[in-house]
């Protein structure tokens, strides 16, 4: 068995506002939508990975007003450091969205909530590995070079801090490939 992550499906209250946020702010595209059977609620599929039909889907069946309580957060990777900063700034101006930057040493991340309170992380990989968990707030006004200097200063004294390539080469070797 070699399972790879594909998608998550969220039960939502207000499909239109959730779709506005995920398409307009986060850049997802609706790849398909419709009821799964006659009379069943519509399911909307979202992706921004051309190799994945959907990374997220939403079904408007949620009735409660509670905070989501079983899923801590879903996380998305971006290859561009600048995206994390741009998104951080864009989220600041949206009512009801709280955003906070956290670095795990191996990432520079922002954490925020969607309009229905689901936790989201968007992160950029640093070229480093450090054992987890680690988490320290970082300054999103830094440029890429400054941010990487800060990561080295902040996490570099940990004995497990190393180049990310070395860590993942060992993981692949241990997995037999
Ligand atoms: Fe995470």
PDB file of C-alpha atoms and ligand atoms in Angstrom:
ATOM      1  CA  UNK A   1       0.000   0.000   0.000  1.00  0.00           C
ATOM      2  CA  UNK A   2       1.229   3.476  -0.835  1.00  0.00           C
ATOM      3  CA  UNK A   3      -1.549   5.933  -0.128  1.00  0.00           C
ATOM      4  CA  UNK A   4      -1.168   9.522  -1.290  1.00  0.00           C
ATOM      5  CA  UNK A   5      -3.397  12.360  -0.177  1.00  0.00           C
ATOM      6  CA  UNK A   6      -6.053  13.400  -2.697  1.00  0.00           C
ATOM      7  CA  UNK A   7      -8.907  15.514  -1.302  1.00  0.00           C
ATOM      8  CA  UNK A   8     -11.170  16.542   1.559  1.00  0.00           C
ATOM      9  CA  UNK A   9     -14.914  17.171   1.474  1.00  0.00           C
ATOM     10  CA  UNK A  10     -16.411  19.881   3.692  1.00  0.00           C
ATOM     11  CA  UNK A  11     -20.011  20.045   4.893  1.00  0.00           C
ATOM     12  CA  UNK A  12     -20.914  23.734   4.562  1.00  0.00           C
ATOM     13  CA  UNK A  13     -23.786  26.052   5.551  1.00  0.00           C
ATOM     14  CA  UNK A  14     -23.551  28.767   2.903  1.00  0.00           C
ATOM     15  CA  UNK A  15     -22.228  27.365  -0.351  1.00  0.00           C
ATOM     16  CA  UNK A  16     -22.147  30.718  -2.182  1.00  0.00           C
ATOM     17  CA  UNK A  17     -20.021  32.543   0.375  1.00  0.00           C
ATOM     18  CA  UNK A  18     -17.691  29.558   0.744  1.00  0.00           C
ATOM     19  CA  UNK A  19     -17.263  29.324  -3.037  1.00  0.00           C
ATOM     20  CA  UNK A  20     -16.617  33.085  -3.244  1.00  0.00           C
ATOM     21  CA  UNK A  21     -13.823  32.712  -0.694  1.00  0.00           C
ATOM     22  CA  UNK A  22     -12.213  29.575  -2.097  1.00  0.00           C
ATOM     23  CA  UNK A  23     -12.360  30.749  -5.732  1.00  0.00           C
ATOM     24  CA  UNK A  24     -11.994  34.523  -5.323  1.00  0.00           C
ATOM     25  CA  UNK A  25      -9.443  34.691  -2.488  1.00  0.00           C
ATOM     26  CA  UNK A  26      -7.630  31.360  -2.672  1.00  0.00           C
ATOM     27  CA  UNK A  27      -7.749  30.805  -6.448  1.00  0.00           C
ATOM     28  CA  UNK A  28      -9.534  27.448  -6.701  1.00  0.00           C
ATOM     29  CA  UNK A  29     -11.565  26.601  -9.809  1.00  0.00           C
ATOM     30  CA  UNK A  30     -14.865  24.773  -9.808  1.00  0.00           C
ATOM     31  CA  UNK A  31     -14.172  21.626 -11.857  1.00  0.00           C
ATOM     32  CA  UNK A  32     -17.684  20.109 -11.618  1.00  0.00           C
ATOM     33  CA  UNK A  33     -20.876  20.455  -9.636  1.00  0.00           C
ATOM     34  CA  UNK A  34     -24.242  18.788  -9.317  1.00  0.00           C
ATOM     35  CA  UNK A  35     -26.420  16.492  -7.203  1.00  0.00           C
ATOM     36  CA  UNK A  36     -24.958  13.048  -6.682  1.00  0.00           C
ATOM     37  CA  UNK A  37     -28.456  11.535  -7.101  1.00  0.00           C
ATOM     38  CA  UNK A  38     -31.959  12.831  -7.859  1.00  0.00           C
ATOM     39  CA  UNK A  39     -33.061  15.096  -5.013  1.00  0.00           C
ATOM     40  CA  UNK A  40     -29.704  14.876  -3.240  1.00  0.00           C
ATOM     41  CA  UNK A  41     -27.778  18.019  -2.275  1.00  0.00           C
ATOM     42  CA  UNK A  42     -25.350  19.492  -4.782  1.00  0.00           C
ATOM     43  CA  UNK A  43     -21.671  18.725  -4.423  1.00  0.00           C
ATOM     44  CA  UNK A  44     -19.169  21.257  -5.798  1.00  0.00           C
ATOM     45  CA  UNK A  45     -15.660  20.111  -6.725  1.00  0.00           C
ATOM     46  CA  UNK A  46     -12.675  22.475  -6.488  1.00  0.00           C
ATOM     47  CA  UNK A  47      -9.105  22.151  -7.672  1.00  0.00           C
ATOM     48  CA  UNK A  48      -6.058  24.154  -8.660  1.00  0.00           C
ATOM     49  CA  UNK A  49      -3.955  21.108  -9.459  1.00  0.00           C
ATOM     50  CA  UNK A  50      -4.282  20.056 -13.123  1.00  0.00           C
ATOM     51  CA  UNK A  51      -3.507  16.453 -12.117  1.00  0.00           C
ATOM     52  CA  UNK A  52      -6.265  16.252  -9.501  1.00  0.00           C
ATOM     53  CA  UNK A  53      -9.975  16.408 -10.414  1.00  0.00           C
ATOM     54  CA  UNK A  54     -10.723  17.863  -6.996  1.00  0.00           C
ATOM     55  CA  UNK A  55      -8.621  18.773  -3.995  1.00  0.00           C
ATOM     56  CA  UNK A  56     -11.663  19.952  -2.071  1.00  0.00           C
ATOM     57  CA  UNK A  57     -15.376  19.465  -2.427  1.00  0.00           C
ATOM     58  CA  UNK A  58     -18.265  21.078  -0.583  1.00  0.00           C
ATOM     59  CA  UNK A  59     -21.780  19.880   0.184  1.00  0.00           C
ATOM     60  CA  UNK A  60     -24.324  22.318   1.638  1.00  0.00           C
ATOM     61  CA  UNK A  61     -25.708  20.013   4.314  1.00  0.00           C
ATOM     62  CA  UNK A  62     -24.294  21.660   7.416  1.00  0.00           C
ATOM     63  CA  UNK A  63     -26.985  22.811   9.862  1.00  0.00           C
ATOM     64  CA  UNK A  64     -25.193  23.588  13.118  1.00  0.00           C
ATOM     65  CA  UNK A  65     -23.777  26.973  14.131  1.00  0.00           C
ATOM     66  CA  UNK A  66     -20.928  25.429  16.093  1.00  0.00           C
ATOM     67  CA  UNK A  67     -17.265  25.783  15.317  1.00  0.00           C
ATOM     68  CA  UNK A  68     -15.935  22.821  13.333  1.00  0.00           C
ATOM     69  CA  UNK A  69     -14.432  20.531  15.957  1.00  0.00           C
ATOM     70  CA  UNK A  70     -12.953  17.404  14.432  1.00  0.00           C
ATOM     71  CA  UNK A  71     -10.735  18.806  11.691  1.00  0.00           C
ATOM     72  CA  UNK A  72      -7.938  21.082  12.924  1.00  0.00           C
ATOM     73  CA  UNK A  73      -6.892  22.464   9.534  1.00  0.00           C
ATOM     74  CA  UNK A  74      -6.246  21.597   5.917  1.00  0.00           C
ATOM     75  CA  UNK A  75      -2.962  22.766   4.401  1.00  0.00           C
ATOM     76  CA  UNK A  76      -1.921  23.816   0.908  1.00  0.00           C
ATOM     77  CA  UNK A  77       1.610  24.266  -0.437  1.00  0.00           C
ATOM     78  CA  UNK A  78       2.672  27.026  -2.794  1.00  0.00           C
ATOM     79  CA  UNK A  79       5.973  26.975  -4.728  1.00  0.00           C
ATOM     80  CA  UNK A  80       6.235  30.785  -4.470  1.00  0.00           C
ATOM     81  CA  UNK A  81       7.277  32.525  -1.259  1.00  0.00           C
ATOM     82  CA  UNK A  82       5.652  35.741  -2.525  1.00  0.00           C
ATOM     83  CA  UNK A  83       2.233  34.013  -2.603  1.00  0.00           C
ATOM     84  CA  UNK A  84       2.293  33.538   1.165  1.00  0.00           C
ATOM     85  CA  UNK A  85       2.946  37.248   1.740  1.00  0.00           C
ATOM     86  CA  UNK A  86       0.388  38.362  -0.848  1.00  0.00           C
ATOM     87  CA  UNK A  87      -2.279  36.101   0.594  1.00  0.00           C
ATOM     88  CA  UNK A  88      -1.482  37.226   4.144  1.00  0.00           C
ATOM     89  CA  UNK A  89      -2.034  40.838   3.118  1.00  0.00           C
ATOM     90  CA  UNK A  90      -5.194  40.061   1.116  1.00  0.00           C
ATOM     91  CA  UNK A  91      -6.752  38.201   4.052  1.00  0.00           C
ATOM     92  CA  UNK A  92      -6.178  41.121   6.449  1.00  0.00           C
ATOM     93  CA  UNK A  93      -8.954  43.111   4.813  1.00  0.00           C
ATOM     94  CA  UNK A  94     -11.671  40.438   4.915  1.00  0.00           C
ATOM     95  CA  UNK A  95     -14.296  40.638   7.642  1.00  0.00           C
ATOM     96  CA  UNK A  96     -14.329  37.646   9.956  1.00  0.00           C
ATOM     97  CA  UNK A  97     -11.041  36.172   8.763  1.00  0.00           C
ATOM     98  CA  UNK A  98      -8.184  35.965  11.275  1.00  0.00           C
ATOM     99  CA  UNK A  99      -4.720  35.254   9.955  1.00  0.00           C
ATOM    100  CA  UNK A 100      -1.453  34.510  11.712  1.00  0.00           C
ATOM    101  CA  UNK A 101       2.005  33.698  10.355  1.00  0.00           C
ATOM    102  CA  UNK A 102       3.782  30.670  11.865  1.00  0.00           C
ATOM    103  CA  UNK A 103       7.011  29.046  10.731  1.00  0.00           C
ATOM    104  CA  UNK A 104       7.661  25.380  11.464  1.00  0.00           C
ATOM    105  CA  UNK A 105      11.296  25.785  10.355  1.00  0.00           C
ATOM    106  CA  UNK A 106      10.607  23.526   7.375  1.00  0.00           C
ATOM    107  CA  UNK A 107       7.868  25.946   6.263  1.00  0.00           C
ATOM    108  CA  UNK A 108       6.918  29.587   6.292  1.00  0.00           C
ATOM    109  CA  UNK A 109       3.176  29.330   6.829  1.00  0.00           C
ATOM    110  CA  UNK A 110       0.107  31.410   7.424  1.00  0.00           C
ATOM    111  CA  UNK A 111      -2.859  30.019   9.320  1.00  0.00           C
ATOM    112  CA  UNK A 112      -6.344  31.426   8.904  1.00  0.00           C
ATOM    113  CA  UNK A 113     -10.002  30.485   8.978  1.00  0.00           C
ATOM    114  CA  UNK A 114     -12.455  30.284   6.114  1.00  0.00           C
ATOM    115  CA  UNK A 115     -15.903  31.985   6.349  1.00  0.00           C
ATOM    116  CA  UNK A 116     -17.330  28.997   8.272  1.00  0.00           C
ATOM    117  CA  UNK A 117     -14.447  28.652  10.713  1.00  0.00           C
ATOM    118  CA  UNK A 118     -12.533  25.801   9.111  1.00  0.00           C
ATOM    119  CA  UNK A 119      -8.784  26.086   9.717  1.00  0.00           C
ATOM    120  CA  UNK A 120      -6.508  26.526   6.711  1.00  0.00           C
ATOM    121  CA  UNK A 121      -2.734  26.691   6.370  1.00  0.00           C
ATOM    122  CA  UNK A 122      -0.956  27.928   3.255  1.00  0.00           C
ATOM    123  CA  UNK A 123       2.783  27.365   3.302  1.00  0.00           C
ATOM    124  CA  UNK A 124       6.002  27.622   1.352  1.00  0.00           C
ATOM    125  CA  UNK A 125       8.700  25.007   1.941  1.00  0.00           C
ATOM    126  CA  UNK A 126      12.013  26.282   3.237  1.00  0.00           C
ATOM    127  CA  UNK A 127      15.111  24.377   2.049  1.00  0.00           C
ATOM    128  CA  UNK A 128      15.490  23.020   5.600  1.00  0.00           C
ATOM    129  CA  UNK A 129      14.240  20.209   7.756  1.00  0.00           C
ATOM    130  CA  UNK A 130      13.906  20.296  11.526  1.00  0.00           C
ATOM    131  CA  UNK A 131      12.133  17.750  13.725  1.00  0.00           C
ATOM    132  CA  UNK A 132       8.507  18.577  14.520  1.00  0.00           C
ATOM    133  CA  UNK A 133       6.619  20.062  16.185  1.00  0.00           C
ATOM    134  CA  UNK A 134       8.195  23.503  15.988  1.00  0.00           C
ATOM    135  CA  UNK A 135       6.265  26.757  15.536  1.00  0.00           C
ATOM    136  CA  UNK A 136       7.294  30.396  15.867  1.00  0.00           C
ATOM    137  CA  UNK A 137       5.506  33.502  14.565  1.00  0.00           C
ATOM    138  CA  UNK A 138       7.395  35.174  11.697  1.00  0.00           C
ATOM    139  CA  UNK A 139       7.385  38.630  10.172  1.00  0.00           C
ATOM    140  CA  UNK A 140       5.631  38.577   6.802  1.00  0.00           C
ATOM    141  CA  UNK A 141       7.257  41.872   5.809  1.00  0.00           C
ATOM    142  CA  UNK A 142      10.608  40.052   5.357  1.00  0.00           C
ATOM    143  CA  UNK A 143      11.706  39.242   1.829  1.00  0.00           C
ATOM    144  CA  UNK A 144      12.642  35.679   0.915  1.00  0.00           C
ATOM    145  CA  UNK A 145      16.346  36.018   1.737  1.00  0.00           C
ATOM    146  CA  UNK A 146      15.659  37.769   5.052  1.00  0.00           C
ATOM    147  CA  UNK A 147      13.045  35.184   5.961  1.00  0.00           C
ATOM    148  CA  UNK A 148      15.473  32.324   5.305  1.00  0.00           C
ATOM    149  CA  UNK A 149      18.153  34.066   7.400  1.00  0.00           C
ATOM    150  CA  UNK A 150      15.558  34.340  10.178  1.00  0.00           C
ATOM    151  CA  UNK A 151      14.708  30.627   9.845  1.00  0.00           C
ATOM    152  CA  UNK A 152      18.413  29.713  10.176  1.00  0.00           C
ATOM    153  CA  UNK A 153      18.752  31.964  13.239  1.00  0.00           C
ATOM    154  CA  UNK A 154      15.572  30.696  14.853  1.00  0.00           C
ATOM    155  CA  UNK A 155      15.782  26.949  14.229  1.00  0.00           C
ATOM    156  CA  UNK A 156      19.440  26.397  13.260  1.00  0.00           C
ATOM    157  CA  UNK A 157      20.633  25.583  16.782  1.00  0.00           C
ATOM    158  CA  UNK A 158      18.363  22.527  16.922  1.00  0.00           C
ATOM    159  CA  UNK A 159      20.454  19.384  16.450  1.00  0.00           C
ATOM    160  CA  UNK A 160      17.978  18.033  13.886  1.00  0.00           C
ATOM    161  CA  UNK A 161      18.207  21.126  11.637  1.00  0.00           C
ATOM    162  CA  UNK A 162      19.564  20.077   8.217  1.00  0.00           C
ATOM    163  CA  UNK A 163      19.025  20.589   4.470  1.00  0.00           C
ATOM    164  CA  UNK A 164      15.616  19.322   3.448  1.00  0.00           C
ATOM    165  CA  UNK A 165      17.027  17.247   0.567  1.00  0.00           C
ATOM    166  CA  UNK A 166      19.087  15.103   2.938  1.00  0.00           C
ATOM    167  CA  UNK A 167      16.096  14.379   5.142  1.00  0.00           C
ATOM    168  CA  UNK A 168      13.833  13.358   2.263  1.00  0.00           C
ATOM    169  CA  UNK A 169      16.555  11.286   0.587  1.00  0.00           C
ATOM    170  CA  UNK A 170      16.805   9.235   3.788  1.00  0.00           C
ATOM    171  CA  UNK A 171      13.018   8.882   3.944  1.00  0.00           C
ATOM    172  CA  UNK A 172      12.901   7.674   0.326  1.00  0.00           C
ATOM    173  CA  UNK A 173      15.790   5.263   0.883  1.00  0.00           C
ATOM    174  CA  UNK A 174      14.074   3.876   3.991  1.00  0.00           C
ATOM    175  CA  UNK A 175      10.874   3.422   1.972  1.00  0.00           C
ATOM    176  CA  UNK A 176      12.809   1.373  -0.578  1.00  0.00           C
ATOM    177  CA  UNK A 177      12.827   3.795  -3.390  1.00  0.00           C
TER     178      UNK A 177
HETATM  179 FE1  LIG B   1      -0.129  22.094   9.188  1.00  0.00          FE
END
